[in-house]
Amino acid sequence: MTDLKGQLALITGATSGIGKACAFQLAGEGVNLILTGRREGRLDEIKKEIEDKFKVGVCVLCFDLSKKEETLNLLEDYRDRLSKLDILINNAGGAHGADPFDKSSIEDWEIMIDINIKGLLYITRLVVPYMKENKSGHIVNLGSVAGRWVYPNGSVYCATKHAVKAISEGLRADLLGQNIRVTNIEPGMVKTEFAEVRFKDKEQANAIYKGMTPLTANDIAESILWSLKQPGHVNIQEMVIFPTDQASVFQVHRS
Ligand code: 8X3
């Protein structure tokens, strides 16, 4: 297994859910962190909590990944640090809206495309040349079961996650021979802020999990950690993770 101690990881969308869980689990392995997100207060709290609990360094970068200029300018200032990155976890993203195609909001589409696809591309484009130079690196993309199966009222979200799968495959092809691993993690129902953002309504979001046991952010972070810890010659390319109560995007058992 790979010892991650002393490595440097950047996690996008680290203020909550899977990103935050990854931050704590990686810190527990002795990984130094660069955490990004839009909510400054939360980033600072997480930094303090991690630095108090673990012996690792945490740098926080507050910016909106959907804003191209803001993102590229800020990352430019941190080129030095980014050139030493061992692990990139492209976690930021989400679903906005849950309406049929003709009733969904164009603004929601744009947010999903800007963050889930374009944001991931901006940051990965900046980091990959350094990983190539260093002849090492591991990129973990947060895809989804929505990147494999399309369901009603989710066309554009599903499209963005299909894009994440395609980008992961493209990266693997173009980086072959450079000792850079690319993993696409594809979870089903995970209980985070995800559903609340999607439905824009707390009650509707909670109803989704009624009578079933969803995955937790920690379940996914553990799978990511396991992928990272594989020996260098092993690349976990894709991982589909459903709760036991979910057989497919169309089948959920509720008691
Ligand atoms: C989140 C999982 O099943 O809501 O990407 O699409 S699902």
XYZ file of N, CA and C in Angstrom, residues 89-219:
393
model
N -8.340 16.181 -5.694
C -9.683 15.602 -5.577
C -10.698 16.629 -6.090
N -11.203 16.384 -7.281
C -12.191 17.270 -7.903
C -13.570 16.907 -7.375
N -13.890 17.492 -6.220
C -15.135 17.124 -5.542
C -16.246 18.152 -5.755
N -15.881 19.433 -5.968
C -16.911 20.480 -6.031
C -17.926 20.173 -7.117
N -19.170 20.461 -6.811
C -20.216 20.250 -7.818
C -21.516 19.891 -7.165
N -22.525 19.732 -7.962
C -23.817 19.362 -7.407
C -24.903 19.428 -8.449
N -26.130 19.137 -7.982
C -27.301 19.183 -8.854
C -28.135 20.395 -8.471
N -28.579 21.134 -9.450
C -29.422 22.309 -9.182
C -30.718 22.168 -9.953
N -31.801 21.963 -9.213
C -33.110 21.806 -9.837
C -33.417 20.353 -10.158
N -34.718 20.022 -10.143
C -35.152 18.657 -10.451
C -36.472 18.723 -11.219
N -36.402 19.348 -12.375
C -37.607 19.527 -13.188
C -37.412 18.860 -14.542
N -38.545 18.599 -15.225
C -38.415 18.072 -16.588
C -37.644 19.060 -17.466
N -37.057 18.557 -18.512
C -36.181 19.352 -19.377
C -36.778 20.721 -19.732
N -38.014 20.710 -20.232
C -38.606 21.959 -20.734
C -39.024 22.908 -19.627
N -39.006 22.414 -18.396
C -39.394 23.302 -17.292
C -38.187 23.714 -16.453
N -37.010 23.180 -16.751
C -35.877 23.517 -15.878
C -35.302 24.877 -16.227
N -34.581 25.419 -15.240
C -34.093 26.785 -15.396
C -32.727 26.777 -16.079
N -32.581 27.685 -17.026
C -31.317 27.782 -17.767
C -30.187 28.182 -16.816
N -30.534 28.998 -15.802
C -29.506 29.397 -14.822
C -28.978 28.157 -14.088
N -29.899 27.254 -13.715
C -29.472 26.025 -13.042
C -28.539 25.206 -13.946
N -28.903 25.119 -15.221
C -28.049 24.376 -16.160
C -26.646 24.970 -16.174
N -26.629 26.329 -16.226
C -25.326 26.999 -16.340
C -24.470 26.764 -15.101
N -25.106 26.824 -13.917
C -24.341 26.591 -12.686
C -23.719 25.195 -12.727
N -24.527 24.200 -13.116
C -24.016 22.814 -13.115
C -22.893 22.643 -14.139
N -23.091 23.221 -15.310
C -22.055 23.089 -16.351
C -20.784 23.827 -15.917
N -20.978 25.018 -15.329
C -19.820 25.830 -14.927
C -19.013 25.171 -13.816
N -19.686 24.571 -12.833
C -18.938 23.996 -11.711
C -18.541 22.547 -12.007
N -19.542 21.721 -12.346
C -19.281 20.282 -12.469
C -18.309 19.957 -13.610
N -18.388 20.743 -14.687
C -17.500 20.449 -15.826
C -16.375 21.488 -15.940
N -16.760 22.758 -16.112
C -15.725 23.746 -16.419
C -14.776 23.973 -15.237
N -15.327 24.022 -14.037
C -14.477 24.212 -12.850
C -13.459 23.091 -12.727
N -13.950 21.867 -12.918
C -13.056 20.692 -12.845
C -11.950 20.810 -13.897
N -12.346 21.277 -15.094
C -11.362 21.393 -16.177
C -10.300 22.452 -15.866
N -10.740 23.620 -15.375
C -9.782 24.708 -15.115
C -8.673 24.228 -14.183
N -9.085 23.638 -13.086
C -8.117 23.292 -12.051
C -7.241 22.123 -12.503
N -7.848 21.181 -13.204
C -7.089 20.019 -13.659
C -6.068 20.438 -14.727
N -6.474 21.362 -15.588
C -5.585 21.853 -16.656
C -4.335 22.485 -16.063
N -4.524 23.150 -14.926
C -3.394 23.828 -14.301
C -2.451 22.860 -13.589
N -3.031 21.803 -13.045
C -2.248 20.884 -12.210
C -1.520 19.802 -13.042
N -2.174 19.361 -14.115
C -1.629 18.226 -14.877
C -0.194 18.442 -15.391
N 0.151 19.628 -15.940
C 1.529 19.789 -16.420
C 2.571 19.542 -15.315
N 2.245 19.943 -14.078
C 3.187 19.717 -12.965
C 3.262 18.238 -12.616
N 2.110 17.574 -12.623
C 2.131 16.138 -12.329
C 2.965 15.415 -13.395
N 2.841 15.873 -14.645
C 3.635 15.256 -15.727
C 5.124 15.479 -15.489
N 5.457 16.710 -15.103
C 6.852 17.053 -14.832
C 7.410 16.186 -13.706
N 6.570 15.999 -12.662
C 6.984 15.222 -11.482
C 6.881 13.718 -11.719
N 6.277 13.363 -12.844
C 6.046 11.956 -13.179
C 5.320 11.225 -12.050
N 4.396 11.910 -11.423
C 3.569 11.252 -10.411
C 2.374 12.123 -10.057
N 1.310 11.461 -9.640
C 0.118 12.196 -9.240
C -1.098 11.291 -9.277
N -2.129 11.721 -8.559
C -3.391 10.967 -8.549
C -4.532 11.972 -8.599
N -5.344 11.869 -9.640
C -6.511 12.750 -9.782
C -7.760 11.920 -9.493
N -8.538 12.389 -8.524
C -9.792 11.693 -8.200
C -10.945 12.613 -8.588
N -11.775 12.160 -9.506
C -12.933 12.950 -9.913
C -14.190 12.398 -9.257
N -15.028 13.311 -8.752
C -16.302 12.878 -8.193
C -17.337 12.847 -9.306
N -17.508 11.662 -9.850
C -18.563 11.444 -10.829
C -19.824 11.084 -10.075
N -20.612 10.223 -10.654
C -21.885 9.838 -10.034
C -22.460 8.673 -10.824
N -23.399 7.964 -10.206
C -24.156 6.974 -10.976
C -24.931 7.695 -12.100
N -25.150 9.014 -11.903
C -25.802 9.823 -12.939
C -24.890 9.998 -14.155
N -23.638 9.616 -14.023
C -22.702 9.633 -15.146
C -22.758 8.348 -15.941
N -23.594 7.419 -15.516
C -23.754 6.140 -16.223
C -25.186 5.925 -16.679
N -26.119 6.357 -15.816
C -27.537 6.131 -16.093
C -28.281 7.456 -16.005
N -29.142 7.713 -16.986
C -29.897 8.965 -17.016
C -31.314 8.702 -16.500
N -31.788 9.571 -15.633
C -33.133 9.399 -15.062
C -33.973 10.653 -15.294
N -35.313 10.531 -15.149
C -36.182 11.680 -15.401
C -35.822 12.876 -14.516
N -35.994 14.048 -15.051
C -35.770 15.319 -14.347
C -34.302 15.538 -13.965
N -33.421 14.856 -14.651
C -32.004 15.011 -14.296
C -31.116 15.146 -15.516
N -31.698 15.508 -16.670
C -30.913 15.406 -17.908
C -29.590 16.172 -17.865
N -29.628 17.435 -17.421
C -28.396 18.222 -17.504
C -27.412 17.815 -16.404
N -27.926 17.532 -15.205
C -27.021 17.026 -14.159
C -26.349 15.732 -14.643
N -27.166 14.824 -15.194
C -26.615 13.561 -15.693
C -25.587 13.830 -16.804
N -25.887 14.816 -17.645
C -24.953 15.154 -18.732
C -23.606 15.602 -18.157
N -23.652 16.406 -17.074
C -22.381 16.887 -16.507
C -21.586 15.718 -15.930
N -22.287 14.736 -15.352
C -21.560 13.614 -14.751
C -21.091 12.626 -15.825
N -21.829 12.552 -16.955
C -21.306 11.797 -18.101
C -20.019 12.475 -18.594
N -20.002 13.803 -18.539
C -18.804 14.536 -18.958
C -17.627 14.201 -18.039
N -17.907 14.100 -16.738
C -16.825 13.777 -15.792
C -16.232 12.406 -16.129
N -17.092 11.473 -16.500
C -16.617 10.133 -16.877
C -15.752 10.225 -18.147
N -16.241 11.005 -19.119
C -15.499 11.141 -20.384
C -14.148 11.830 -20.146
N -14.153 12.865 -19.309
C -12.906 13.593 -19.033
C -11.917 12.660 -18.320
N -12.432 11.845 -17.385
C -11.561 10.902 -16.665
C -10.928 9.923 -17.657
N -11.731 9.423 -18.583
C -11.201 8.478 -19.579
C -10.197 9.169 -20.485
N -10.519 10.407 -20.887
C -9.611 11.160 -21.763
C -8.280 11.431 -21.083
N -8.348 11.789 -19.815
C -7.117 12.050 -19.052
C -6.253 10.793 -18.992
N -6.908 9.666 -18.699
C -6.158 8.395 -18.614
C -5.441 8.102 -19.918
N -6.145 8.355 -21.017
C -5.554 8.082 -22.332
C -4.372 9.019 -22.583
N -4.557 10.303 -22.306
C -3.518 11.279 -22.632
C -2.346 11.245 -21.657
N -2.578 10.689 -20.472
C -1.506 10.670 -19.461
C -0.832 9.303 -19.360
N -1.203 8.422 -20.248
C -0.618 7.080 -20.202
C 0.913 7.173 -20.286
N 1.583 6.459 -19.410
C 3.048 6.459 -19.413
C 3.651 7.523 -18.518
N 2.800 8.349 -17.887
C 3.318 9.452 -17.049
C 3.235 9.138 -15.559
N 2.805 7.934 -15.224
C 2.666 7.531 -13.826
C 1.661 8.402 -13.054
N 0.584 8.765 -13.741
C -0.470 9.560 -13.098
C -1.761 8.733 -13.110
N -2.336 8.566 -11.934
C -3.559 7.754 -11.847
C -4.793 8.667 -11.906
N -5.842 8.162 -12.521
C -7.105 8.919 -12.574
C -8.239 7.986 -12.152
N -8.931 8.398 -11.112
C -10.014 7.579 -10.560
C -11.336 8.344 -10.658
N -12.360 7.691 -11.160
C -13.695 8.303 -11.199
C -14.589 7.587 -10.182
N -14.971 8.315 -9.135
C -15.807 7.746 -8.071
C -17.265 8.051 -8.403
N -18.104 7.028 -8.409
C -19.483 7.218 -8.864
C -20.500 6.751 -7.808
N -20.829 7.640 -6.877
C -21.771 7.254 -5.817
C -23.232 7.374 -6.246
N -24.066 6.564 -5.595
C -25.517 6.721 -5.694
C -25.964 7.681 -4.611
N -27.027 7.338 -3.882
C -27.593 8.273 -2.905
C -26.709 8.435 -1.661
N -26.205 9.644 -1.480
C -25.378 9.981 -0.313
C -26.099 11.108 0.423
N -26.235 10.982 1.733
C -26.937 12.041 2.470
C -25.952 13.150 2.853
N -26.013 14.235 2.090
C -25.216 15.437 2.373
C -26.145 16.620 2.101
N -25.553 17.787 1.810
C -26.397 18.934 1.435
C -26.894 18.805 -0.007
N -26.446 17.736 -0.667
C -26.726 17.547 -2.092
C -28.219 17.704 -2.442
N -29.079 16.934 -1.747
C -30.501 16.923 -2.110
C -31.158 18.274 -1.800
N -30.683 18.921 -0.745
C -31.252 20.221 -0.379
C -30.977 21.256 -1.475
N -29.763 21.179 -2.025
C -29.409 22.095 -3.113
C -30.224 21.739 -4.359
N -30.372 20.441 -4.616
C -31.099 20.008 -5.822
C -32.566 20.447 -5.784
N -33.223 20.185 -4.649
C -34.661 20.459 -4.570
C -34.973 21.870 -4.072
N -33.964 22.545 -3.527
C -34.143 23.901 -2.991
C -35.231 23.906 -1.917
N -35.367 22.799 -1.214
C -36.427 22.653 -0.213
C -36.030 21.524 0.734
N -35.957 21.865 2.024
C -35.455 20.915 3.018
C -36.354 19.679 3.141
N -37.661 19.930 3.174
C -38.609 18.815 3.366
C -38.549 17.825 2.217
N -38.556 18.373 1.011
C -38.497 17.528 -0.182
C -37.174 16.747 -0.205
N -36.130 17.420 0.242
C -34.816 16.771 0.261
C -34.817 15.613 1.256
N -35.363 15.843 2.440
C -35.390 14.788 3.461
C -36.245 13.603 3.014
N -37.336 13.895 2.291
C -38.258 12.838 1.854
C -37.557 11.811 0.967
N -36.539 12.242 0.272
C -35.794 11.365 -0.645
C -35.195 10.171 0.112
N -34.824 10.422 1.371
C -34.135 9.381 2.145
C -35.082 8.623 3.078
N -36.372 8.922 2.976
C -37.338 8.336 3.898
C -37.384 6.807 3.762
N -37.249 6.128 4.898
C -37.393 4.680 4.921
C -36.244 3.900 4.319
N -35.178 4.579 3.934
C -34.008 3.870 3.390
C -32.740 4.405 4.059
N -31.667 3.623 3.983
C -30.406 4.086 4.574
C -29.458 4.519 3.464
N -29.250 5.836 3.330
C -28.347 6.316 2.280
C -26.885 6.142 2.686
N -25.991 6.350 1.743
C -24.564 6.378 2.063
C -24.265 7.667 2.819
N -23.129 7.682 3.519
C -22.685 8.911 4.172
C -21.453 9.438 3.432
N -21.154 10.707 3.703
C -19.960 11.317 3.099
C -18.714 10.516 3.490
N -18.707 10.012 4.707
C -17.549 9.236 5.170
C -17.390 7.931 4.410
N -18.517 7.293 4.047
C -18.433 6.061 3.249
C -17.663 6.332 1.960
